[in-house]
mmCIF file with all atom_site columns, C-alpha atoms in Angstrom:
data_model
loop_
_atom_site.group_PDB
_atom_site.id
_atom_site.type_symbol
_atom_site.label_atom_id
_atom_site.label_alt_id
_atom_site.label_comp_id
_atom_site.label_asym_id
_atom_site.label_entity_id
_atom_site.label_seq_id
_atom_site.pdbx_PDB_ins_code
_atom_site.Cartn_x
_atom_site.Cartn_y
_atom_site.Cartn_z
_atom_site.occupancy
_atom_site.B_iso_or_equiv
_atom_site.pdbx_formal_charge
_atom_site.auth_seq_id
_atom_site.auth_comp_id
_atom_site.auth_asym_id
_atom_site.auth_atom_id
_atom_site.pdbx_PDB_model_num
ATOM 1   C CA . THR A 1 1   ? 45.995 -63.952 196.260 1.00 0.00 ? 1   THR A CA 1
ATOM 2   C CA . SER A 1 2   ? 46.694 -60.232 196.533 1.00 0.00 ? 2   SER A CA 1
ATOM 3   C CA . ILE A 1 3   ? 46.720 -57.090 194.438 1.00 0.00 ? 3   ILE A CA 1
ATOM 4   C CA . GLY A 1 4   ? 49.120 -54.369 195.516 1.00 0.00 ? 4   GLY A CA 1
ATOM 5   C CA . ALA A 1 5   ? 48.434 -50.716 196.237 1.00 0.00 ? 5   ALA A CA 1
ATOM 6   C CA . ASP A 1 6   ? 47.942 -48.589 193.112 1.00 0.00 ? 6   ASP A CA 1
ATOM 7   C CA . ALA A 1 7   ? 48.099 -51.748 190.937 1.00 0.00 ? 7   ALA A CA 1
ATOM 8   C CA . PHE A 1 8   ? 45.603 -50.519 188.330 1.00 0.00 ? 8   PHE A CA 1
ATOM 9   C CA . ASN A 1 9   ? 45.413 -46.879 189.404 1.00 0.00 ? 9   ASN A CA 1
ATOM 10  C CA . GLY A 1 10  ? 44.354 -44.820 186.386 1.00 0.00 ? 10  GLY A CA 1
ATOM 11  C CA . CYS A 1 11  ? 44.009 -47.838 184.088 1.00 0.00 ? 11  CYS A CA 1
ATOM 12  C CA . THR A 1 12  ? 41.102 -46.583 182.002 1.00 0.00 ? 12  THR A CA 1
ATOM 13  C CA . ALA A 1 13  ? 41.168 -49.599 179.653 1.00 0.00 ? 13  ALA A CA 1
ATOM 14  C CA . LEU A 1 14  ? 40.355 -52.102 182.426 1.00 0.00 ? 14  LEU A CA 1
ATOM 15  C CA . LYS A 1 15  ? 36.698 -53.152 182.302 1.00 0.00 ? 15  LYS A CA 1
ATOM 16  C CA . GLY A 1 16  ? 36.301 -56.953 182.552 1.00 0.00 ? 16  GLY A CA 1
ATOM 17  C CA . ALA A 1 17  ? 34.322 -59.418 180.475 1.00 0.00 ? 17  ALA A CA 1
ATOM 18  C CA . GLU A 1 18  ? 31.192 -58.471 178.564 1.00 0.00 ? 18  GLU A CA 1
ATOM 19  C CA . ASN A 1 19  ? 27.884 -59.718 179.975 1.00 0.00 ? 19  ASN A CA 1
ATOM 20  C CA . LYS A 1 20  ? 25.578 -59.439 176.972 1.00 0.00 ? 20  LYS A CA 1
ATOM 21  C CA . ILE A 1 21  ? 22.486 -60.257 179.038 1.00 0.00 ? 21  ILE A CA 1
ATOM 22  C CA . LYS A 1 22  ? 23.028 -57.323 181.416 1.00 0.00 ? 22  LYS A CA 1
ATOM 23  C CA . GLY A 1 23  ? 24.617 -55.136 178.769 1.00 0.00 ? 23  GLY A CA 1
ATOM 24  C CA . ILE A 1 24  ? 27.619 -54.305 180.968 1.00 0.00 ? 24  ILE A CA 1
ATOM 25  C CA . TYR A 1 25  ? 31.199 -55.404 181.522 1.00 0.00 ? 25  TYR A CA 1
ATOM 26  C CA . GLU A 1 26  ? 31.929 -57.429 184.655 1.00 0.00 ? 26  GLU A CA 1
ATOM 27  C CA . LEU A 1 27  ? 35.225 -57.666 186.489 1.00 0.00 ? 27  LEU A CA 1
ATOM 28  C CA . VAL A 1 28  ? 35.648 -60.456 189.057 1.00 0.00 ? 28  VAL A CA 1
ATOM 29  C CA . VAL A 1 29  ? 38.494 -60.057 191.545 1.00 0.00 ? 29  VAL A CA 1
ATOM 30  C CA . ASN A 1 30  ? 39.417 -63.233 193.429 1.00 0.00 ? 30  ASN A CA 1
ATOM 31  C CA . ALA A 1 31  ? 42.235 -61.767 195.536 1.00 0.00 ? 31  ALA A CA 1
ATOM 32  C CA . ALA A 1 32  ? 41.778 -61.851 199.309 1.00 0.00 ? 32  ALA A CA 1
ATOM 33  C CA . THR A 1 33  ? 43.730 -58.603 199.747 1.00 0.00 ? 33  THR A CA 1
ATOM 34  C CA . VAL A 1 34  ? 43.587 -55.554 197.531 1.00 0.00 ? 34  VAL A CA 1
ATOM 35  C CA . GLY A 1 35  ? 45.810 -52.569 198.306 1.00 0.00 ? 35  GLY A CA 1
ATOM 36  C CA . ALA A 1 36  ? 44.820 -48.929 198.653 1.00 0.00 ? 36  ALA A CA 1
ATOM 37  C CA . ASN A 1 37  ? 43.858 -47.134 195.435 1.00 0.00 ? 37  ASN A CA 1
ATOM 38  C CA . ALA A 1 38  ? 44.151 -50.409 193.469 1.00 0.00 ? 38  ALA A CA 1
ATOM 39  C CA . PHE A 1 39  ? 41.297 -49.521 191.074 1.00 0.00 ? 39  PHE A CA 1
ATOM 40  C CA . LYS A 1 40  ? 41.258 -45.759 191.565 1.00 0.00 ? 40  LYS A CA 1
ATOM 41  C CA . GLY A 1 41  ? 40.508 -43.931 188.322 1.00 0.00 ? 41  GLY A CA 1
ATOM 42  C CA . CYS A 1 42  ? 39.531 -47.082 186.405 1.00 0.00 ? 42  CYS A CA 1
ATOM 43  C CA . THR A 1 43  ? 36.679 -45.285 184.690 1.00 0.00 ? 43  THR A CA 1
ATOM 44  C CA . ASN A 1 44  ? 35.564 -48.171 182.437 1.00 0.00 ? 44  ASN A CA 1
ATOM 45  C CA . ILE A 1 45  ? 34.677 -50.548 185.272 1.00 0.00 ? 45  ILE A CA 1
ATOM 46  C CA . GLN A 1 46  ? 30.890 -50.892 185.400 1.00 0.00 ? 46  GLN A CA 1
ATOM 47  C CA . TYR A 1 47  ? 30.532 -53.960 187.640 1.00 0.00 ? 47  TYR A CA 1
ATOM 48  C CA . ILE A 1 48  ? 33.129 -55.346 190.013 1.00 0.00 ? 48  ILE A CA 1
ATOM 49  C CA . LYS A 1 49  ? 32.765 -58.380 192.245 1.00 0.00 ? 49  LYS A CA 1
ATOM 50  C CA . PHE A 1 50  ? 35.203 -58.969 195.073 1.00 0.00 ? 50  PHE A CA 1
ATOM 51  C CA . ALA A 1 51  ? 34.822 -62.715 195.623 1.00 0.00 ? 51  ALA A CA 1
ATOM 52  C CA . ASN A 1 52  ? 37.285 -63.125 198.513 1.00 0.00 ? 52  ASN A CA 1
ATOM 53  C CA . LEU A 1 53  ? 38.059 -59.625 199.782 1.00 0.00 ? 53  LEU A CA 1
ATOM 54  C CA . GLU A 1 54  ? 37.971 -59.285 203.557 1.00 0.00 ? 54  GLU A CA 1
ATOM 55  C CA . LYS A 1 55  ? 39.151 -55.703 204.123 1.00 0.00 ? 55  LYS A CA 1
ATOM 56  C CA . VAL A 1 56  ? 38.423 -52.587 202.063 1.00 0.00 ? 56  VAL A CA 1
ATOM 57  C CA . GLU A 1 57  ? 41.398 -50.216 201.821 1.00 0.00 ? 57  GLU A CA 1
ATOM 58  C CA . ALA A 1 58  ? 41.233 -46.446 201.303 1.00 0.00 ? 58  ALA A CA 1
ATOM 59  C CA . GLY A 1 59  ? 40.599 -45.302 197.745 1.00 0.00 ? 59  GLY A CA 1
ATOM 60  C CA . LEU A 1 60  ? 39.811 -48.837 196.560 1.00 0.00 ? 60  LEU A CA 1
ATOM 61  C CA . LEU A 1 61  ? 37.629 -47.747 193.637 1.00 0.00 ? 61  LEU A CA 1
ATOM 62  C CA . ASN A 1 62  ? 37.285 -43.961 193.680 1.00 0.00 ? 62  ASN A CA 1
ATOM 63  C CA . THR A 1 63  ? 35.961 -43.954 190.120 1.00 0.00 ? 63  THR A CA 1
ATOM 64  C CA . THR A 1 64  ? 32.780 -42.784 188.452 1.00 0.00 ? 64  THR A CA 1
ATOM 65  C CA . ASN A 1 65  ? 31.052 -45.399 186.302 1.00 0.00 ? 65  ASN A CA 1
ATOM 66  C CA . ILE A 1 66  ? 30.438 -48.364 188.610 1.00 0.00 ? 66  ILE A CA 1
ATOM 67  C CA . THR A 1 67  ? 26.787 -49.344 188.477 1.00 0.00 ? 67  THR A CA 1
ATOM 68  C CA . GLU A 1 68  ? 27.109 -52.596 190.443 1.00 0.00 ? 68  GLU A CA 1
ATOM 69  C CA . LEU A 1 69  ? 29.532 -53.515 193.238 1.00 0.00 ? 69  LEU A CA 1
ATOM 70  C CA . LYS A 1 70  ? 29.586 -56.836 195.056 1.00 0.00 ? 70  LYS A CA 1
ATOM 71  C CA . PHE A 1 71  ? 31.353 -57.959 198.212 1.00 0.00 ? 71  PHE A CA 1
ATOM 72  C CA . ALA A 1 72  ? 30.785 -61.729 198.387 1.00 0.00 ? 72  ALA A CA 1
ATOM 73  C CA . LYS A 1 73  ? 32.113 -61.866 201.954 1.00 0.00 ? 73  LYS A CA 1
ATOM 74  C CA . VAL A 1 74  ? 31.582 -59.635 204.967 1.00 0.00 ? 74  VAL A CA 1
ATOM 75  C CA . VAL A 1 75  ? 34.234 -56.914 204.765 1.00 0.00 ? 75  VAL A CA 1
ATOM 76  C CA . THR A 1 76  ? 35.857 -54.655 207.307 1.00 0.00 ? 76  THR A CA 1
ATOM 77  C CA . PHE A 1 77  ? 37.147 -51.181 206.538 1.00 0.00 ? 77  PHE A CA 1
ATOM 78  C CA . ALA A 1 78  ? 40.690 -49.856 206.958 1.00 0.00 ? 78  ALA A CA 1
ATOM 79  C CA . ASN A 1 79  ? 41.469 -46.445 208.406 1.00 0.00 ? 79  ASN A CA 1
ATOM 80  C CA . GLY A 1 80  ? 41.050 -43.764 205.768 1.00 0.00 ? 80  GLY A CA 1
ATOM 81  C CA . VAL A 1 81  ? 38.087 -45.402 204.048 1.00 0.00 ? 81  VAL A CA 1
ATOM 82  C CA . ASP A 1 82  ? 35.523 -42.720 203.245 1.00 0.00 ? 82  ASP A CA 1
ATOM 83  C CA . ASP A 1 83  ? 32.723 -42.209 200.757 1.00 0.00 ? 83  ASP A CA 1
ATOM 84  C CA . ALA A 1 84  ? 35.244 -41.401 197.977 1.00 0.00 ? 84  ALA A CA 1
ATOM 85  C CA . THR A 1 85  ? 36.561 -44.966 198.352 1.00 0.00 ? 85  THR A CA 1
ATOM 86  C CA . PHE A 1 86  ? 33.436 -46.220 196.585 1.00 0.00 ? 86  PHE A CA 1
ATOM 87  C CA . GLY A 1 87  ? 33.383 -43.700 193.746 1.00 0.00 ? 87  GLY A CA 1
ATOM 88  C CA . ASN A 1 88  ? 30.043 -42.405 192.504 1.00 0.00 ? 88  ASN A CA 1
ATOM 89  C CA . HIS A 1 89  ? 28.140 -44.649 194.936 1.00 0.00 ? 89  HIS A CA 1
ATOM 90  C CA . GLU A 1 90  ? 24.835 -42.760 194.692 1.00 0.00 ? 90  GLU A CA 1
ATOM 91  C CA . ASN A 1 91  ? 24.318 -44.486 191.308 1.00 0.00 ? 91  ASN A CA 1
ATOM 92  C CA . THR A 1 92  ? 25.639 -47.894 192.410 1.00 0.00 ? 92  THR A CA 1
ATOM 93  C CA . THR A 1 93  ? 23.765 -51.012 193.467 1.00 0.00 ? 93  THR A CA 1
ATOM 94  C CA . LEU A 1 94  ? 25.738 -52.749 196.218 1.00 0.00 ? 94  LEU A CA 1
ATOM 95  C CA . PHE A 1 95  ? 25.428 -56.517 196.689 1.00 0.00 ? 95  PHE A CA 1
ATOM 96  C CA . ILE A 1 96  ? 26.552 -57.715 200.120 1.00 0.00 ? 96  ILE A CA 1
ATOM 97  C CA . ASP A 1 97  ? 26.598 -60.730 202.392 1.00 0.00 ? 97  ASP A CA 1
ATOM 98  C CA . PRO A 1 98  ? 23.491 -60.708 204.647 1.00 0.00 ? 98  PRO A CA 1
ATOM 99  C CA . ALA A 1 99  ? 25.757 -60.472 207.722 1.00 0.00 ? 99  ALA A CA 1
ATOM 100 C CA . GLN A 1 100 ? 27.244 -57.127 206.570 1.00 0.00 ? 100 GLN A CA 1
ATOM 101 C CA . ALA A 1 101 ? 26.158 -54.119 208.657 1.00 0.00 ? 101 ALA A CA 1
ATOM 102 C CA . TYR A 1 102 ? 23.875 -51.734 206.759 1.00 0.00 ? 102 TYR A CA 1
ATOM 103 C CA . VAL A 1 103 ? 20.552 -49.930 207.107 1.00 0.00 ? 103 VAL A CA 1
ATOM 104 C CA . ALA A 1 104 ? 18.224 -49.407 204.112 1.00 0.00 ? 104 ALA A CA 1
ATOM 105 C CA . ASN A 1 105 ? 20.580 -48.194 201.352 1.00 0.00 ? 105 ASN A CA 1
ATOM 106 C CA . THR A 1 106 ? 23.319 -47.042 203.728 1.00 0.00 ? 106 THR A CA 1
ATOM 107 C CA . LEU A 1 107 ? 26.548 -48.948 204.437 1.00 0.00 ? 107 LEU A CA 1
ATOM 108 C CA . LYS A 1 108 ? 28.125 -48.535 207.866 1.00 0.00 ? 108 LYS A CA 1
ATOM 109 C CA . VAL A 1 109 ? 31.809 -47.706 207.451 1.00 0.00 ? 109 VAL A CA 1
ATOM 110 C CA . ASN A 1 110 ? 33.940 -47.171 210.564 1.00 0.00 ? 110 ASN A CA 1
ATOM 111 C CA . ASN A 1 111 ? 33.220 -43.820 212.207 1.00 0.00 ? 111 ASN A CA 1
ATOM 112 C CA . ILE A 1 112 ? 32.659 -41.757 209.067 1.00 0.00 ? 112 ILE A CA 1
ATOM 113 C CA . ASP A 1 113 ? 29.364 -40.564 207.745 1.00 0.00 ? 113 ASP A CA 1
ATOM 114 C CA . PRO A 1 114 ? 27.505 -43.569 206.347 1.00 0.00 ? 114 PRO A CA 1
ATOM 115 C CA . VAL A 1 115 ? 27.944 -44.298 202.642 1.00 0.00 ? 115 VAL A CA 1
ATOM 116 C CA . VAL A 1 116 ? 24.645 -44.121 200.744 1.00 0.00 ? 116 VAL A CA 1
ATOM 117 C CA . PHE A 1 117 ? 24.173 -46.359 197.705 1.00 0.00 ? 117 PHE A CA 1
ATOM 118 C CA . LYS A 1 118 ? 21.389 -46.392 195.135 1.00 0.00 ? 118 LYS A CA 1
ATOM 119 C CA . THR A 1 119 ? 20.312 -49.762 196.525 1.00 0.00 ? 119 THR A CA 1
ATOM 120 C CA . ILE A 1 120 ? 21.798 -52.432 198.780 1.00 0.00 ? 120 ILE A CA 1
ATOM 121 C CA . VAL A 1 121 ? 20.877 -56.047 198.073 1.00 0.00 ? 121 VAL A CA 1
ATOM 122 C CA . GLU A 1 122 ? 21.657 -59.010 200.318 1.00 0.00 ? 122 GLU A CA 1
ATOM 123 C CA . GLU A 1 123 ? 23.091 -61.876 198.328 1.00 0.00 ? 123 GLU A CA 1
ATOM 124 C CA . GLU A 1 124 ? 24.728 -65.071 199.507 1.00 0.00 ? 124 GLU A CA 1
#
């Protein structure tokens, strides 16, 4: 039900299961809580889906190769969450619950500058 802080920090081998149709590897995380920096530096993750996550912690991803990110539920953001939390987000398509606050391709995160993604797609 939870993944601790720094659990996979720097784990470059972690990438998930191959989706041959999309031509990428997909990692599905079912934990409701994921600690700070849990996937930081996991450079082989291309797609990650957080099926039950409710709160994004600082440094959650902070990696470079994610092309698709999905939050299946509406998430809130802990103190310290900034644009680095989402890694190279300018090249990432974000899939979110329709109730999540965003405008165009920009995610509203606490009181920091908005985080701009390549695209944001509503998905239930």
